[in-house]
Amino acid sequence: MYSQEYMKHFQNPQNIGDLDDADAVEEVQFQGQGCFDRIRIFAKLDGNKLKKITYRTRGCSGTIASCSAMSTMAAGMELDQAAQISGDDIAGTLGGVPERKMHSVNLAAEALRKVSETLLKRNG
Amino acid sequence: MNDKPIYFDNNDTTPMLEPVFEAMKPYFIEKFGNPASLHEYGAEAEDAVNAARASLAEHIGATPEEIIFTGGATEANNLAILGAARGASEKKRHIITTKIEHNAVLNPVKRLEKEGFSVTYLNVDKEGFIDPDELKRAIRPETLLFSVIHGNHEIGTIQDLQSLGDICRENGVLMHTDAAQSFSKVPIKVQTTPVDLISVNAHKLHGPKGIGFLYIRKGTRIVKIMEGAPQEQNLRPGTENVPAIIGFAEAARIAFDGMVDDTAYMASLRDRLIDQLIQIPHTHLNGPRGSNRLPTNADITFKYIEGEAILMHLSIRGVYVSSGSACSSKSLTPSSVLTAIGLKHEDAHGSIRFSFSKLNTPKEVDVAVEKVKEVVALLRSMTAFIPELHSEVEGKGQTFYKKKKEER
């Protein structure tokens, strides 16, 4: 049903947890009907690059796997690059996701965009 | 992981029993005849189908003529509801059902609603029971039919068909029940229970998939909903699925022979699981406890985490269950049964159904409980949105939750 990569990230999510010295913390919640997936994202900067992304989530397997994939993709990226990562990009890293899990990859992308934009705005 | 998965999804489907399979086998190759054929092969198949029909009828105290074989309980529900509506007079254009029905009832009813029938959806209380007084109030002179699920497929609530049926009878309203989950678990005798139409299938009782029946009380007007040859008293066209019918009868024979002991055993497994799982903090049972609950069913909400993630982690650990969460469906809407008993959508998403058969064991229950505890703790450690653990404070111009104390 799901790719090996998806199951790997779901079973062993990378970078999960708080980041005590985070430069920014943001939250996103799924805005459609019914779903209650929610992500809090923590970002640590190194100059204009993201040094580390961590997160906490209440979510389904798709959201957990997507956050994990997103956190590994974003590390070392320029902020403006990170803000451009899309749900499709995350789905690609996960080896593809079924249509019903697109809300998860999109939510993880939204979390990364939100925290990146906050930092971009702050850094002027 | 155990060598063999722990299968706690028996309200979804059950494994077929070996004797059932053995009973079916001859009807695939040696005794392959069509019951409608006039030669010996046909007569042989017809005799077998009639014997199966008589045997199945006896379990509910019906006559063989009152049993119409269908392709399962969904088709039986469609035949009951659409067939009753199509056969009714123009004055009878109101149907009553409930908010906790299976889609196999809700969707045929919704189709009739689109065609101009008016429909009343009865509320249920927090354990899933219908208030007979609400049924009484809903009945109008134009009410044709009341359709209610006997044993609920998600929360296990068993409705009192006697009192509901008495109300229908006093008011000249037909009563249909979807007994897919309760057949062979909760006795129904049509001589005493005032119900006119009963839908049943085989695969919930260790029989084959794709076979069921509709009991139609003699004198009840039902019109066929599919065109074809005049099989099944001209109510369900198509050549009878002979092997499946034989398997259905054998599965039911075994189930009814062991009904008293098996239902007590399954209820003990159910209660063993519930008693242990509700000890987990922020966890509650959905539906009633005791004899008004299907012996096969336990449905539990684990707050603050997502049922689909619980299900997936349990599956990885060899425990197979189902979830009221909609995160595995396209609609993302949670179970309407759980919201009908008052669960917040968010909590409905954290619900897991564990369902048992007589093939399960107490040891499986204990192993599954440990796995559930492990998975719930794991998923709760990933979230930061548990009000009891995380307090909301202001920080850096935005509202966020800060860790209040060590998580479990």
Short mmCIF file of C-alpha atoms in Angstrom, two decimals:
data_model
loop_
_atom_site.label_atom_id
_atom_site.label_comp_id
_atom_site.label_asym_id
_atom_site.label_seq_id
_atom_site.Cartn_x
_atom_site.Cartn_y
_atom_site.Cartn_z
CA MET A 1 0.00 0.00 0.00
CA TYR A 2 2.80 2.41 0.95
CA SER A 3 6.38 2.68 -0.32
CA GLN A 4 9.35 1.40 1.67
CA GLU A 5 10.54 4.97 2.12
CA TYR A 6 7.15 6.02 3.52
CA MET A 7 7.14 3.13 5.98
CA LYS A 8 10.75 3.83 6.98
CA HIS A 9 9.98 7.46 7.84
CA PHE A 10 6.74 6.50 9.60
CA GLN A 11 8.35 3.79 11.73
CA ASN A 12 11.51 5.76 12.54
CA PRO A 13 10.69 9.43 12.16
CA GLN A 14 13.83 11.55 11.90
CA ASN A 15 14.37 14.77 13.86
CA ILE A 16 11.22 14.45 15.97
CA GLY A 17 11.09 16.42 19.21
CA ASP A 18 11.52 19.94 20.59
CA LEU A 19 14.45 22.18 19.71
CA ASP A 20 15.21 24.20 22.80
CA ASP A 21 17.42 26.81 21.07
CA ALA A 22 15.15 27.21 18.04
CA ASP A 23 15.25 30.53 16.20
CA ALA A 24 11.60 30.17 15.24
CA VAL A 25 8.64 28.00 16.21
CA GLU A 26 5.47 27.82 14.15
CA GLU A 27 2.33 25.73 14.05
CA VAL A 28 0.04 24.59 11.29
CA GLN A 29 -3.20 22.66 11.41
CA PHE A 30 -5.11 21.00 8.59
CA GLN A 31 -7.89 23.36 7.56
CA GLY A 32 -10.25 21.00 5.74
CA GLN A 33 -13.21 19.23 7.28
CA GLY A 34 -12.71 16.31 9.59
CA CYS A 35 -8.94 15.95 9.78
CA PHE A 36 -7.12 17.18 12.89
CA ASP A 37 -3.53 16.76 11.87
CA ARG A 38 -1.38 19.40 13.49
CA ILE A 39 2.33 20.17 13.35
CA ARG A 40 4.59 22.35 15.46
CA ILE A 41 7.86 23.04 13.67
CA PHE A 42 11.14 24.26 15.19
CA ALA A 43 13.92 25.81 13.09
CA LYS A 44 17.55 26.57 13.94
CA LEU A 45 19.49 28.84 11.63
CA ASP A 46 23.09 28.94 10.56
CA GLY A 47 23.40 32.23 8.70
CA ASN A 48 20.80 32.14 5.95
CA LYS A 49 20.64 28.37 5.95
CA LEU A 50 18.49 26.04 7.97
CA LYS A 51 20.80 24.19 10.32
CA LYS A 52 18.13 21.91 11.76
CA ILE A 53 14.40 21.35 11.58
CA THR A 54 12.53 19.43 14.25
CA TYR A 55 8.80 19.01 14.84
CA ARG A 56 6.08 17.56 17.01
CA THR A 57 2.89 16.25 15.45
CA ARG A 58 -0.51 14.81 16.10
CA GLY A 59 -1.09 13.10 12.83
CA CYS A 60 -1.69 10.01 10.79
CA SER A 61 1.06 7.88 9.30
CA GLY A 62 1.22 10.24 6.31
CA THR A 63 1.82 13.34 8.41
CA ILE A 64 4.45 11.64 10.57
CA ALA A 65 6.28 10.31 7.51
CA SER A 66 5.95 13.65 5.70
CA CYS A 67 7.36 15.65 8.62
CA SER A 68 10.26 13.24 8.87
CA ALA A 69 11.03 13.48 5.14
CA MET A 70 10.59 17.27 5.17
CA SER A 71 13.01 17.67 8.09
CA THR A 72 15.72 15.69 6.31
CA MET A 73 15.17 17.58 3.04
CA ALA A 74 15.32 21.03 4.63
CA ALA A 75 18.52 20.64 6.66
CA GLY A 76 21.29 22.72 5.06
CA MET A 77 18.94 24.53 2.67
CA GLU A 78 18.80 28.28 2.06
CA LEU A 79 15.65 29.73 3.61
CA ASP A 80 14.15 30.88 0.32
CA GLN A 81 14.77 27.40 -1.15
CA ALA A 82 13.14 25.72 1.85
CA ALA A 83 10.10 27.97 1.50
CA GLN A 84 9.67 26.62 -2.03
CA ILE A 85 9.50 22.92 -1.08
CA SER A 86 6.11 21.62 -2.14
CA GLY A 87 3.93 18.73 -1.07
CA ASP A 88 4.83 17.02 -4.34
CA ASP A 89 8.54 17.34 -3.49
CA ILE A 90 7.95 15.65 -0.14
CA ALA A 91 5.80 12.99 -1.79
CA GLY A 92 8.72 12.36 -4.16
CA THR A 93 11.13 11.87 -1.27
CA LEU A 94 8.67 9.39 0.22
CA GLY A 95 8.63 7.41 -3.02
CA GLY A 96 5.12 8.62 -3.85
CA VAL A 97 2.00 8.72 -1.66
CA PRO A 98 -1.60 7.77 -2.44
CA GLU A 99 -4.02 10.60 -3.20
CA ARG A 100 -5.63 10.28 0.24
CA LYS A 101 -2.29 11.20 1.85
CA MET A 102 -1.70 14.36 -0.17
CA HIS A 103 -3.14 16.41 2.70
CA SER A 104 -0.24 15.15 4.84
CA VAL A 105 2.58 16.08 2.47
CA ASN A 106 0.94 19.45 1.82
CA LEU A 107 0.64 20.15 5.56
CA ALA A 108 4.31 19.32 6.14
CA ALA A 109 5.27 21.62 3.24
CA GLU A 110 3.08 24.36 4.71
CA ALA A 111 4.82 24.04 8.09
CA LEU A 112 8.24 24.40 6.48
CA ARG A 113 7.11 27.34 4.35
CA LYS A 114 5.61 29.10 7.36
CA VAL A 115 8.72 28.82 9.54
CA SER A 116 11.01 29.73 6.62
CA GLU A 117 8.97 32.83 5.78
CA THR A 118 8.97 33.91 9.41
CA LEU A 119 12.75 33.72 9.47
CA LEU A 120 13.09 35.43 6.09
CA LYS A 121 10.89 38.28 7.27
CA ARG A 122 12.85 38.61 10.49
CA ASN A 123 16.18 38.54 8.69
CA GLY A 124 14.91 41.25 6.38
CA MET B 1 6.10 -10.08 16.84
CA ASN B 2 4.08 -13.26 17.25
CA ASP B 3 4.51 -15.84 14.53
CA LYS B 4 0.90 -15.49 13.53
CA PRO B 5 -0.80 -12.10 13.38
CA ILE B 6 -3.44 -11.39 16.01
CA TYR B 7 -6.60 -10.81 14.02
CA PHE B 8 -8.99 -8.52 15.90
CA ASP B 9 -11.00 -7.31 12.90
CA ASN B 10 -13.75 -9.92 12.94
CA ASN B 11 -16.55 -7.34 12.62
CA ASP B 12 -15.03 -6.67 9.23
CA THR B 13 -14.77 -10.29 8.15
CA THR B 14 -13.93 -13.67 9.67
CA PRO B 15 -11.74 -16.50 8.42
CA MET B 16 -13.71 -19.37 6.94
CA LEU B 17 -13.72 -22.59 8.94
CA GLU B 18 -12.30 -25.74 7.43
CA PRO B 19 -15.60 -27.72 7.68
CA VAL B 20 -17.34 -24.89 5.85
CA PHE B 21 -14.82 -25.05 3.05
CA GLU B 22 -15.15 -28.85 2.94
CA ALA B 23 -18.94 -28.58 2.70
CA MET B 24 -18.62 -26.18 -0.23
CA LYS B 25 -16.00 -28.07 -2.22
CA PRO B 26 -18.23 -30.63 -4.00
CA TYR B 27 -20.42 -27.85 -5.33
CA PHE B 28 -17.64 -26.31 -7.39
CA ILE B 29 -16.73 -29.29 -9.57
CA GLU B 30 -18.68 -32.51 -8.97
CA LYS B 31 -22.06 -31.00 -8.13
CA PHE B 32 -21.80 -27.94 -10.29
CA GLY B 33 -25.39 -27.86 -11.50
CA ASN B 34 -27.66 -24.86 -11.87
CA PRO B 35 -30.69 -25.21 -9.56
CA ALA B 36 -32.91 -23.97 -12.41
CA SER B 37 -31.93 -26.84 -14.74
CA LEU B 38 -34.39 -29.67 -15.14
CA HIS B 39 -31.89 -32.54 -15.37
CA GLU B 40 -30.35 -34.48 -12.52
CA TYR B 41 -27.45 -32.08 -11.99
CA GLY B 42 -29.94 -29.27 -11.65
CA ALA B 43 -32.15 -31.23 -9.27
CA GLU B 44 -29.13 -32.08 -7.13
CA ALA B 45 -28.18 -28.40 -6.84
CA GLU B 46 -31.78 -27.38 -6.20
CA ASP B 47 -32.15 -29.93 -3.42
CA ALA B 48 -28.95 -28.72 -1.79
CA VAL B 49 -30.04 -25.07 -1.98
CA ASN B 50 -33.46 -25.90 -0.56
CA ALA B 51 -31.95 -27.85 2.31
CA ALA B 52 -29.63 -24.94 3.07
CA ARG B 53 -32.55 -22.52 2.90
CA ALA B 54 -34.60 -24.61 5.31
CA SER B 55 -31.69 -24.92 7.71
CA LEU B 56 -31.00 -21.16 7.68
CA ALA B 57 -34.69 -20.34 8.07
CA GLU B 58 -34.93 -22.52 11.16
CA HIS B 59 -32.29 -20.47 13.01
CA ILE B 60 -34.63 -17.48 13.09
CA GLY B 61 -37.88 -19.45 13.22
CA ALA B 62 -38.84 -18.55 9.65
CA THR B 63 -40.23 -20.73 6.88
CA PRO B 64 -37.95 -21.51 3.91
CA GLU B 65 -40.16 -19.46 1.58
CA GLU B 66 -39.38 -16.37 3.63
CA ILE B 67 -35.63 -16.59 2.87
CA ILE B 68 -34.32 -14.90 -0.30
CA PHE B 69 -30.64 -15.47 -1.03
CA THR B 70 -28.66 -12.38 -2.00
CA GLY B 71 -25.06 -11.48 -2.71
CA GLY B 72 -24.55 -10.38 0.91
CA ALA B 73 -26.09 -8.14 3.54
CA THR B 74 -25.58 -4.99 1.47
CA GLU B 75 -27.75 -6.39 -1.29
CA ALA B 76 -30.27 -7.65 1.27
CA ASN B 77 -30.49 -4.13 2.74
CA ASN B 78 -30.98 -2.65 -0.71
CA LEU B 79 -33.67 -5.18 -1.56
CA ALA B 80 -35.45 -4.55 1.74
CA ILE B 81 -35.40 -0.76 1.56
CA LEU B 82 -35.67 -0.07 -2.16
CA GLY B 83 -37.94 -3.08 -2.67
CA ALA B 84 -40.34 -1.97 0.06
CA ALA B 85 -40.36 1.60 -1.26
CA ARG B 86 -40.96 0.56 -4.87
CA GLY B 87 -43.83 -1.65 -3.80
CA ALA B 88 -45.52 0.91 -1.58
CA SER B 89 -48.50 3.08 -2.35
CA GLU B 90 -48.06 6.75 -3.24
CA LYS B 91 -49.31 7.64 0.23
CA LYS B 92 -46.45 5.90 1.99
CA ARG B 93 -43.48 8.14 1.25
CA HIS B 94 -41.80 8.51 4.64
CA ILE B 95 -38.96 6.38 5.99
CA ILE B 96 -37.39 6.36 9.43
CA THR B 97 -33.88 5.19 10.12
CA THR B 98 -31.11 6.14 12.55
CA LYS B 99 -27.87 8.09 12.57
CA ILE B 100 -25.79 4.98 13.33
CA GLU B 101 -26.60 2.84 10.31
CA HIS B 102 -24.11 1.18 8.01
CA ASN B 103 -23.70 2.78 4.58
CA ALA B 104 -25.53 -0.22 3.14
CA VAL B 105 -28.67 1.19 4.75
CA LEU B 106 -27.90 4.92 4.74
CA ASN B 107 -27.14 5.07 1.04
CA PRO B 108 -30.27 3.29 -0.26
CA VAL B 109 -32.28 5.54 2.06
CA LYS B 110 -30.49 8.61 0.69
CA ARG B 111 -31.30 7.46 -2.82
CA LEU B 112 -34.98 7.37 -1.91
CA GLU B 113 -34.66 10.80 -0.35
CA LYS B 114 -33.38 12.10 -3.69
CA GLU B 115 -36.37 10.46 -5.35
CA GLY B 116 -38.77 12.43 -3.16
CA PHE B 117 -39.22 10.28 -0.04
CA SER B 118 -38.91 12.13 3.22
CA VAL B 119 -36.58 10.55 5.76
CA THR B 120 -36.22 10.95 9.51
CA TYR B 121 -32.84 10.03 11.00
CA LEU B 122 -33.31 9.17 14.67
CA ASN B 123 -30.75 10.31 17.21
CA VAL B 124 -29.17 7.89 19.65
CA ASP B 125 -28.00 8.38 23.22
CA LYS B 126 -24.32 8.40 24.21
CA GLU B 127 -24.22 4.60 24.24
CA GLY B 128 -25.92 4.34 20.86
CA PHE B 129 -29.43 3.37 21.94
CA ILE B 130 -32.58 4.61 20.25
CA ASP B 131 -35.26 6.10 22.43
CA PRO B 132 -38.52 4.27 21.60
CA ASP B 133 -40.43 7.46 22.37
CA GLU B 134 -38.48 9.26 19.68
CA LEU B 135 -39.49 6.55 17.21
CA LYS B 136 -43.11 6.98 18.28
CA ARG B 137 -42.91 10.73 17.72
CA ALA B 138 -41.31 10.29 14.30
CA ILE B 139 -44.07 8.05 12.93
CA ARG B 140 -46.55 9.76 10.62
CA PRO B 141 -49.56 8.43 8.71
CA GLU B 142 -47.37 8.23 5.59
CA THR B 143 -44.53 6.30 7.28
CA LEU B 144 -43.73 3.15 5.33
CA LEU B 145 -40.65 1.68 6.95
CA PHE B 146 -38.35 1.85 9.95
CA SER B 147 -34.86 0.47 9.35
CA VAL B 148 -32.48 -0.05 12.28
CA ILE B 149 -29.20 -1.86 12.74
CA HIS B 150 -29.53 -4.67 15.29
CA GLY B 151 -25.96 -4.96 16.57
CA ASN B 152 -23.94 -1.91 15.64
CA HIS B 153 -20.91 -2.56 13.46
CA GLU B 154 -18.74 0.06 15.16
CA ILE B 155 -19.78 0.45 18.77
CA GLY B 156 -21.52 -2.88 19.35
CA THR B 157 -24.79 -1.48 20.70
CA ILE B 158 -27.64 -4.01 20.48
CA GLN B 159 -31.03 -2.39 19.95
CA ASP B 160 -34.19 -3.67 21.61
CA LEU B 161 -35.97 -4.95 18.51
CA GLN B 162 -38.93 -6.06 20.59
CA SER B 163 -39.96 -2.66 21.89
CA LEU B 164 -39.11 -0.87 18.63
CA GLY B 165 -40.95 -3.51 16.61
CA ASP B 166 -44.03 -3.30 18.85
CA ILE B 167 -44.24 0.44 18.13
CA CYS B 168 -43.93 -0.18 14.39
CA ARG B 169 -46.59 -2.86 14.47
CA GLU B 170 -49.03 -0.73 16.47
CA ASN B 171 -48.66 1.95 13.80
CA GLY B 172 -48.71 -0.21 10.68
CA VAL B 173 -45.07 0.54 9.86
CA LEU B 174 -42.78 -2.11 8.36
CA MET B 175 -39.64 -2.82 10.34
CA HIS B 176 -36.33 -3.84 8.80
CA THR B 177 -33.18 -4.74 10.69
CA ASP B 178 -29.63 -5.11 9.46
CA ALA B 179 -28.48 -8.13 11.46
CA ALA B 180 -25.16 -8.63 9.69
CA GLN B 181 -23.22 -8.39 12.96
CA SER B 182 -25.75 -9.95 15.31
CA PHE B 183 -26.84 -13.07 13.40
CA SER B 184 -25.70 -16.11 15.42
CA LYS B 185 -24.56 -13.81 18.28
CA VAL B 186 -27.93 -12.46 19.48
CA PRO B 187 -31.05 -14.62 19.07
CA ILE B 188 -33.92 -13.41 16.88
CA LYS B 189 -37.07 -15.47 16.50
CA VAL B 190 -39.51 -14.02 14.03
CA GLN B 191 -42.50 -15.65 15.79
CA THR B 192 -41.94 -13.38 18.76
CA THR B 193 -39.82 -10.48 17.47
CA PRO B 194 -42.02 -8.09 15.48
CA VAL B 195 -39.64 -7.51 12.60
CA ASP B 196 -40.65 -7.90 8.94
CA LEU B 197 -37.33 -7.82 7.11
CA ILE B 198 -33.92 -9.08 8.28
CA SER B 199 -30.62 -8.77 6.42
CA VAL B 200 -27.88 -11.27 7.14
CA ASN B 201 -24.60 -12.41 5.61
CA ALA B 202 -22.23 -15.36 5.96
CA HIS B 203 -18.75 -13.91 6.15
CA LYS B 204 -19.18 -12.48 9.66
CA LEU B 205 -19.73 -16.01 10.99
CA HIS B 206 -16.84 -17.88 9.37
CA GLY B 207 -18.75 -18.43 6.15
CA PRO B 208 -17.89 -17.38 2.60
CA LYS B 209 -18.04 -13.83 1.30
CA GLY B 210 -20.60 -12.79 -1.29
CA ILE B 211 -23.62 -14.56 0.16
CA GLY B 212 -26.42 -13.40 2.42
CA PHE B 213 -30.15 -13.52 2.72
CA LEU B 214 -33.11 -11.27 3.25
CA TYR B 215 -35.85 -12.64 5.46
CA ILE B 216 -39.18 -11.32 4.20
CA ARG B 217 -42.10 -11.98 6.51
CA LYS B 218 -44.94 -13.64 4.63
CA GLY B 219 -47.34 -11.00 3.32
CA THR B 220 -44.76 -8.18 3.23
CA ARG B 221 -44.84 -6.43 -0.11
CA ILE B 222 -41.37 -6.22 -1.68
CA VAL B 223 -40.68 -5.52 -5.35
CA LYS B 224 -37.54 -6.80 -7.06
CA ILE B 225 -34.87 -4.19 -7.71
CA MET B 226 -32.96 -6.03 -10.46
CA GLU B 227 -34.32 -7.54 -13.66
CA GLY B 228 -33.56 -11.04 -14.92
CA ALA B 229 -34.87 -14.58 -14.62
CA PRO B 230 -37.38 -15.44 -11.89
CA GLN B 231 -35.05 -17.03 -9.32
CA GLU B 232 -35.67 -16.63 -5.59
CA GLN B 233 -39.43 -16.25 -5.93
CA ASN B 234 -38.89 -13.68 -8.65
CA LEU B 235 -37.29 -11.32 -6.16
CA ARG B 236 -33.59 -11.82 -6.89
CA PRO B 237 -32.64 -12.77 -10.41
CA GLY B 238 -29.42 -14.58 -11.25
CA THR B 239 -28.24 -18.14 -10.82
CA GLU B 240 -27.90 -18.98 -7.14
CA ASN B 241 -24.34 -19.11 -5.80
CA VAL B 242 -24.70 -22.75 -4.81
CA PRO B 243 -21.31 -23.38 -3.13
CA ALA B 244 -21.62 -20.16 -1.12
CA ILE B 245 -25.17 -21.03 -0.06
CA ILE B 246 -24.00 -24.45 1.15
CA GLY B 247 -21.10 -22.82 2.99
CA PHE B 248 -23.44 -20.24 4.54
CA ALA B 249 -25.74 -22.94 5.89
CA GLU B 250 -22.83 -24.94 7.28
CA ALA B 251 -21.24 -21.87 8.90
CA ALA B 252 -24.58 -20.94 10.47
CA ARG B 253 -25.17 -24.53 11.67
CA ILE B 254 -21.80 -24.52 13.45
CA ALA B 255 -22.35 -21.00 14.83
CA PHE B 256 -25.83 -21.75 16.18
CA ASP B 257 -24.77 -25.13 17.62
CA GLY B 258 -22.10 -23.39 19.68
CA MET B 259 -23.90 -20.09 20.17
CA VAL B 260 -24.30 -20.12 23.95
CA ASP B 261 -20.72 -21.10 24.76
CA ASP B 262 -19.09 -19.15 21.93
CA THR B 263 -20.82 -15.86 22.65
CA ALA B 264 -19.93 -16.15 26.35
CA TYR B 265 -16.33 -16.88 25.40
CA MET B 266 -16.11 -13.95 22.96
CA ALA B 267 -17.70 -11.63 25.54
CA SER B 268 -15.02 -12.70 28.03
CA LEU B 269 -12.28 -11.80 25.51
CA ARG B 270 -14.00 -8.49 24.83
CA ASP B 271 -14.22 -7.61 28.52
CA ARG B 272 -10.67 -8.74 29.19
CA LEU B 273 -9.46 -6.30 26.55
CA ILE B 274 -11.72 -3.42 27.60
CA ASP B 275 -10.83 -3.77 31.30
CA GLN B 276 -7.13 -3.47 30.52
CA LEU B 277 -7.24 -0.79 27.84
CA ILE B 278 -9.43 1.68 29.71
CA GLN B 279 -6.69 1.83 32.34
CA ILE B 280 -4.61 3.84 29.84
CA PRO B 281 -5.03 7.57 30.63
CA HIS B 282 -7.29 9.66 28.36
CA THR B 283 -8.99 6.56 27.00
CA HIS B 284 -12.65 5.58 26.95
CA LEU B 285 -14.96 2.88 25.64
CA ASN B 286 -17.55 3.76 23.00
CA GLY B 287 -20.90 2.01 23.30
CA PRO B 288 -22.38 0.16 26.28
CA ARG B 289 -20.92 -2.52 28.51
CA GLY B 290 -22.54 -5.83 29.33
CA SER B 291 -25.20 -7.87 27.60
CA ASN B 292 -26.47 -5.03 25.40
CA ARG B 293 -23.18 -5.01 23.54
CA LEU B 294 -22.16 -7.42 20.78
CA PRO B 295 -19.87 -10.05 22.32
CA THR B 296 -17.54 -9.55 19.39
CA ASN B 297 -16.95 -5.81 19.68
CA ALA B 298 -14.85 -3.32 21.65
CA ASP B 299 -14.41 0.23 20.39
CA ILE B 300 -12.02 2.49 22.23
CA THR B 301 -10.99 6.12 21.85
CA PHE B 302 -7.39 7.03 22.60
CA LYS B 303 -7.49 10.80 22.86
CA TYR B 304 -4.91 13.15 21.33
CA ILE B 305 -3.57 10.69 18.75
CA GLU B 306 -4.67 9.56 15.32
CA GLY B 307 -6.38 6.18 14.93
CA GLU B 308 -4.87 5.51 11.55
CA ALA B 309 -1.36 5.87 13.00
CA ILE B 310 -2.32 3.52 15.87
CA LEU B 311 -3.69 1.02 13.38
CA MET B 312 -0.57 1.15 11.22
CA HIS B 313 1.78 0.72 14.17
CA LEU B 314 -0.30 -2.19 15.47
CA SER B 315 -0.29 -3.76 12.03
CA ILE B 316 3.52 -3.55 11.94
CA ARG B 317 3.49 -5.30 15.33
CA GLY B 318 1.18 -8.05 14.06
CA VAL B 319 -2.12 -6.86 15.58
CA TYR B 320 -4.84 -6.24 13.00
CA VAL B 321 -7.67 -3.88 13.93
CA SER B 322 -9.76 -1.17 12.30
CA SER B 323 -10.23 2.52 12.98
CA GLY B 324 -13.01 5.09 13.12
CA SER B 325 -10.47 7.52 11.76
CA ALA B 326 -11.06 8.82 8.30
CA CYS B 327 -7.42 9.51 7.56
CA SER B 328 -7.33 6.34 5.53
CA SER B 329 -10.28 7.44 3.43
CA LYS B 330 -10.46 10.16 0.82
CA SER B 331 -13.25 12.08 2.50
CA LEU B 332 -11.33 12.71 5.74
CA THR B 333 -14.65 12.65 7.57
CA PRO B 334 -14.70 10.44 10.64
CA SER B 335 -17.21 7.73 11.44
CA SER B 336 -20.76 9.12 11.57
CA VAL B 337 -21.59 6.50 14.22
CA LEU B 338 -19.02 7.94 16.62
CA THR B 339 -20.11 11.52 16.06
CA ALA B 340 -23.75 10.42 16.49
CA ILE B 341 -22.99 9.24 20.05
CA GLY B 342 -21.50 12.65 20.78
CA LEU B 343 -17.78 12.19 20.18
CA LYS B 344 -15.96 15.27 19.00
CA HIS B 345 -14.58 14.75 15.50
CA GLU B 346 -11.08 14.91 16.90
CA ASP B 347 -11.77 12.06 19.33
CA ALA B 348 -13.56 10.00 16.69
CA HIS B 349 -10.28 10.12 14.77
CA GLY B 350 -8.52 8.46 17.70
CA SER B 351 -10.85 5.47 17.87
CA ILE B 352 -9.94 1.85 17.31
CA ARG B 353 -12.31 -1.10 16.89
CA PHE B 354 -11.13 -4.44 18.23
CA SER B 355 -13.42 -7.28 17.17
CA PHE B 356 -13.26 -10.91 18.13
CA SER B 357 -14.18 -14.38 16.99
CA LYS B 358 -14.24 -17.68 18.80
CA LEU B 359 -10.84 -18.41 17.26
CA ASN B 360 -9.15 -15.70 19.35
CA THR B 361 -7.56 -16.44 22.73
CA PRO B 362 -7.04 -14.66 26.06
CA LYS B 363 -3.29 -14.75 25.42
CA GLU B 364 -3.81 -12.85 22.17
CA VAL B 365 -5.78 -10.25 24.10
CA ASP B 366 -2.97 -9.83 26.62
CA VAL B 367 -0.30 -9.58 23.93
CA ALA B 368 -2.40 -7.06 21.97
CA VAL B 369 -2.96 -4.95 25.10
CA GLU B 370 0.79 -4.64 25.62
CA LYS B 371 1.29 -3.65 21.98
CA VAL B 372 -1.49 -1.06 22.22
CA LYS B 373 0.06 0.46 25.35
CA GLU B 374 3.41 0.67 23.58
CA VAL B 375 1.94 2.31 20.46
CA VAL B 376 -0.22 4.79 22.36
CA ALA B 377 2.78 5.88 24.46
CA LEU B 378 4.91 6.21 21.34
CA LEU B 379 2.40 8.35 19.44
CA ARG B 380 1.63 10.51 22.46
CA SER B 381 5.35 11.14 22.86
CA MET B 382 5.36 12.62 19.35
CA THR B 383 2.63 15.18 19.91
CA ALA B 384 2.75 18.48 21.74
CA PHE B 385 -0.97 19.01 21.88
CA ILE B 386 -2.18 17.20 25.00
CA PRO B 387 -3.87 19.82 27.19
CA GLU B 388 -3.19 17.83 30.36
CA LEU B 389 0.53 17.73 29.57
CA HIS B 390 1.19 20.87 27.59
CA SER B 391 0.07 24.29 28.79
CA GLU B 392 -0.53 27.14 26.42
CA VAL B 393 1.76 30.13 26.99
CA GLU B 394 2.68 33.22 25.04
CA GLY B 395 6.06 33.12 23.40
CA LYS B 396 7.84 35.25 20.83
CA GLY B 397 4.66 36.94 19.68
CA GLN B 398 2.83 33.70 18.88
CA THR B 399 0.74 31.32 20.89
CA PHE B 400 2.23 27.91 21.33
CA TYR B 401 2.20 25.04 23.75
CA LYS B 402 5.16 24.57 26.00
CA LYS B 403 6.06 21.27 27.55
CA LYS B 404 4.70 21.28 31.10
CA LYS B 405 5.95 18.02 32.48
CA GLU B 406 7.70 14.91 31.37
CA GLU B 407 5.62 12.90 28.96
CA ARG B 408 4.87 9.30 29.50
#
